[in-house]
Amino acid sequence: VKVDKDGNYVVVGKSLYAPNMIGNHNTGGAIIVKYNSNGEELLRINHGGPQTGEFNDFVIDKDGYVAVGVKADGTGIIYKYDFNGKEIWHNYYGVSDKEGLTSIVLFNGNYIVTGSKLEGKNKTDNYQAALLKFNASGKLIDSVLYQKDNITKFIDVDIYNDKILVIGLFGSKKNNTLNNSSIVLTYNN
């Protein structure tokens, strides 16, 4: 949830269809919703359908919203919409885990994004943390992969004193149990 310059609440997440609803509808999947301070809905943006996507995080830029998340098939997504809900651009990021791209910040005119990168679509037992930089047009212009153990992923990103701070986890599965630890890393621009 973020508050825009007009005091409205903007929320991202995942919208599911009502029980027993079938067919093609425009209310499921990854979602951005804007509410006024009285809780009245002002804008709704959906991407996909039921079980076909989720937005995990977003930033409010000078000309719209940029949201990151996942398609149902484990592909990371980044979408930019204007303030009226019209898509400006989008991009996909390879094969990621079930959460896709997890967080985003605006830094020096670029979007810094976290997530994970799998070796392949059916290889979910070994993946790397991914730190990505997209330009203002949505083009991937830089990426860093980091691996500390079989399963390594970045979960959140922030900027502090012109440094990129990322929080993640690493671990391995043994006997169907994930043994993991957390990690904080710092990167420059």
Short mmCIF file of C-alpha atoms in Angstrom, two decimals:
data_model
loop_
_atom_site.label_atom_id
_atom_site.label_comp_id
_atom_site.label_asym_id
_atom_site.label_seq_id
_atom_site.Cartn_x
_atom_site.Cartn_y
_atom_site.Cartn_z
CA VAL A 1 0.00 0.00 0.00
CA LYS A 2 1.27 3.48 -0.89
CA VAL A 3 -0.28 6.93 -0.57
CA ASP A 4 -0.23 9.11 -3.71
CA LYS A 5 0.19 12.91 -3.83
CA ASP A 6 -3.59 13.37 -3.56
CA GLY A 7 -3.87 11.29 -0.38
CA ASN A 8 -5.37 8.26 -2.15
CA TYR A 9 -4.38 4.71 -1.20
CA VAL A 10 -2.91 2.55 -3.96
CA VAL A 11 -2.74 -1.20 -3.40
CA VAL A 12 -1.26 -4.08 -5.44
CA GLY A 13 -1.77 -7.81 -5.13
CA LYS A 14 -3.74 -10.68 -6.60
CA SER A 15 -7.45 -10.85 -7.35
CA LEU A 16 -9.30 -14.16 -7.43
CA TYR A 17 -12.65 -14.86 -9.02
CA ALA A 18 -15.66 -15.41 -6.82
CA PRO A 19 -16.45 -19.09 -6.06
CA ASN A 20 -18.09 -21.00 -8.92
CA MET A 21 -17.37 -18.20 -11.43
CA ILE A 22 -16.13 -19.50 -14.77
CA GLY A 23 -15.29 -17.94 -18.11
CA ASN A 24 -13.23 -14.96 -19.15
CA HIS A 25 -13.58 -11.92 -16.93
CA ASN A 26 -11.46 -8.84 -16.40
CA THR A 27 -11.44 -8.97 -12.60
CA GLY A 28 -8.80 -11.64 -11.82
CA GLY A 29 -5.04 -11.88 -11.76
CA ALA A 30 -2.49 -9.21 -10.91
CA ILE A 31 -4.23 -6.09 -9.66
CA ILE A 32 -3.69 -2.43 -8.83
CA VAL A 33 -6.53 -0.63 -7.02
CA LYS A 34 -6.74 3.03 -5.96
CA TYR A 35 -9.07 4.12 -3.15
CA ASN A 36 -9.85 7.57 -1.81
CA SER A 37 -9.62 8.30 1.92
CA ASN A 38 -13.27 7.19 2.33
CA GLY A 39 -12.50 3.74 0.89
CA GLU A 40 -14.28 4.38 -2.42
CA GLU A 41 -12.65 2.67 -5.39
CA LEU A 42 -11.28 5.17 -7.93
CA LEU A 43 -9.29 2.92 -10.28
CA ARG A 44 -8.81 -0.79 -10.92
CA ILE A 45 -6.19 -2.30 -13.19
CA ASN A 46 -6.15 -6.06 -13.78
CA HIS A 47 -3.60 -8.11 -15.65
CA GLY A 48 -4.47 -11.68 -16.57
CA GLY A 49 -7.23 -13.78 -15.09
CA PRO A 50 -7.72 -16.16 -12.17
CA GLN A 51 -4.47 -17.74 -10.99
CA THR A 52 -2.53 -16.02 -13.79
CA GLY A 53 -0.52 -13.40 -12.02
CA GLU A 54 0.21 -11.26 -9.01
CA PHE A 55 1.79 -7.87 -8.41
CA ASN A 56 4.12 -8.00 -5.40
CA ASP A 57 5.29 -4.39 -5.19
CA PHE A 58 5.14 -1.09 -7.06
CA VAL A 59 6.39 2.49 -7.19
CA ILE A 60 4.48 5.64 -7.97
CA ASP A 61 6.49 7.50 -10.60
CA LYS A 62 5.90 11.01 -11.93
CA ASP A 63 3.70 9.70 -14.77
CA GLY A 64 2.23 6.44 -13.50
CA TYR A 65 2.62 3.19 -11.61
CA VAL A 66 5.36 0.61 -12.18
CA ALA A 67 4.51 -2.80 -10.70
CA VAL A 68 6.48 -6.04 -10.45
CA GLY A 69 5.27 -9.58 -9.88
CA VAL A 70 4.79 -12.91 -11.56
CA LYS A 71 2.81 -14.61 -14.32
CA ALA A 72 1.27 -17.98 -13.45
CA ASP A 73 4.06 -19.83 -15.23
CA GLY A 74 6.86 -18.47 -13.00
CA THR A 75 7.91 -15.64 -15.28
CA GLY A 76 8.81 -12.34 -13.60
CA ILE A 77 6.84 -9.33 -14.85
CA ILE A 78 7.26 -5.56 -14.75
CA TYR A 79 4.42 -3.31 -16.02
CA LYS A 80 4.04 0.44 -16.27
CA TYR A 81 0.59 2.07 -16.34
CA ASP A 82 -0.37 5.72 -16.54
CA PHE A 83 -2.55 7.20 -13.80
CA ASN A 84 -5.69 6.36 -15.84
CA GLY A 85 -4.80 2.66 -15.97
CA LYS A 86 -3.56 2.52 -19.56
CA GLU A 87 -0.54 0.26 -20.09
CA ILE A 88 2.57 2.18 -21.19
CA TRP A 89 5.02 -0.75 -21.42
CA HIS A 90 5.85 -4.16 -19.97
CA ASN A 91 8.72 -6.61 -19.85
CA TYR A 92 9.29 -10.19 -18.72
CA TYR A 93 12.18 -11.72 -16.81
CA GLY A 94 13.14 -15.28 -17.71
CA VAL A 95 12.29 -18.19 -15.49
CA SER A 96 11.84 -17.25 -11.85
CA ASP A 97 10.38 -18.94 -8.81
CA LYS A 98 6.68 -18.85 -7.99
CA GLU A 99 6.93 -15.26 -6.64
CA GLY A 100 8.69 -13.81 -9.70
CA LEU A 101 9.94 -10.26 -9.20
CA THR A 102 9.48 -9.34 -5.55
CA SER A 103 10.27 -5.65 -4.99
CA ILE A 104 11.05 -2.40 -6.79
CA VAL A 105 12.52 1.04 -6.05
CA LEU A 106 13.21 4.07 -8.22
CA PHE A 107 16.91 5.04 -8.19
CA ASN A 108 18.64 7.61 -10.44
CA GLY A 109 15.87 7.39 -13.05
CA ASN A 110 15.97 3.58 -13.24
CA TYR A 111 13.94 0.83 -11.60
CA ILE A 112 15.90 -1.49 -9.30
CA VAL A 113 14.10 -4.83 -8.93
CA THR A 114 14.68 -8.02 -6.92
CA GLY A 115 13.74 -11.62 -7.58
CA SER A 116 15.23 -14.97 -8.48
CA LYS A 117 16.51 -16.81 -11.54
CA LEU A 118 16.02 -20.55 -12.06
CA GLU A 119 18.23 -22.74 -14.27
CA GLY A 120 15.17 -23.94 -16.14
CA LYS A 121 11.40 -24.25 -15.99
CA ASN A 122 11.37 -27.57 -14.12
CA LYS A 123 14.55 -27.04 -12.09
CA THR A 124 13.20 -25.62 -8.85
CA ASP A 125 15.86 -27.06 -6.54
CA ASN A 126 18.62 -24.63 -7.53
CA TYR A 127 18.24 -20.91 -8.18
CA GLN A 128 20.04 -17.63 -7.80
CA ALA A 129 19.05 -14.27 -6.36
CA ALA A 130 18.62 -11.59 -9.04
CA LEU A 131 19.12 -7.84 -8.77
CA LEU A 132 17.90 -6.14 -11.95
CA LYS A 133 18.01 -2.62 -13.35
CA PHE A 134 15.37 -1.50 -15.85
CA ASN A 135 15.50 1.90 -17.55
CA ALA A 136 12.60 4.35 -17.80
CA SER A 137 11.37 2.54 -20.95
CA GLY A 138 11.25 -0.86 -19.25
CA LYS A 139 14.36 -2.28 -20.90
CA LEU A 140 16.61 -4.49 -18.76
CA ILE A 141 19.96 -2.66 -18.75
CA ASP A 142 21.89 -4.48 -16.01
CA SER A 143 21.63 -7.53 -13.79
CA VAL A 144 23.57 -9.20 -11.00
CA LEU A 145 23.08 -12.80 -9.93
CA TYR A 146 24.11 -13.98 -6.48
CA GLN A 147 24.16 -17.50 -5.07
CA LYS A 148 25.15 -18.53 -1.54
CA ASP A 149 23.42 -21.94 -1.44
CA ASN A 150 21.15 -24.10 -3.63
CA ILE A 151 18.24 -21.75 -3.04
CA THR A 152 19.12 -18.06 -2.96
CA LYS A 153 16.65 -15.25 -3.59
CA PHE A 154 16.31 -11.53 -3.01
CA ILE A 155 13.07 -10.46 -1.36
CA ASP A 156 13.25 -6.69 -0.81
CA VAL A 157 15.28 -3.68 -1.91
CA ASP A 158 15.80 -0.15 -0.61
CA ILE A 159 18.13 2.78 -1.20
CA TYR A 160 20.26 4.26 1.58
CA ASN A 161 23.04 6.87 1.10
CA ASP A 162 23.18 6.15 -2.66
CA LYS A 163 23.66 2.43 -2.02
CA ILE A 164 21.31 -0.37 -3.01
CA LEU A 165 20.46 -2.59 -0.03
CA VAL A 166 18.89 -5.98 -0.64
CA ILE A 167 17.48 -8.48 1.80
CA GLY A 168 17.30 -12.11 0.85
CA LEU A 169 17.47 -15.67 1.96
CA PHE A 170 19.57 -18.70 1.16
CA GLY A 171 19.37 -22.36 2.06
CA SER A 172 18.86 -25.87 0.82
CA LYS A 173 16.15 -28.50 0.97
CA LYS A 174 16.87 -31.65 2.95
CA ASN A 175 14.16 -34.26 3.57
CA ASN A 176 11.50 -31.86 2.21
CA THR A 177 12.52 -29.22 4.78
CA LEU A 178 14.04 -25.89 3.83
CA ASN A 179 16.95 -24.95 6.07
CA ASN A 180 17.53 -21.28 5.42
CA SER A 181 19.21 -18.12 6.66
CA SER A 182 18.79 -14.46 5.81
CA ILE A 183 21.28 -12.14 4.18
CA VAL A 184 21.73 -8.39 3.64
CA LEU A 185 23.89 -7.18 0.75
CA THR A 186 24.91 -3.73 -0.44
CA TYR A 187 25.49 -2.76 -4.09
CA ASN A 188 26.47 0.48 -5.80
CA ASN A 189 24.62 1.95 -8.77
#
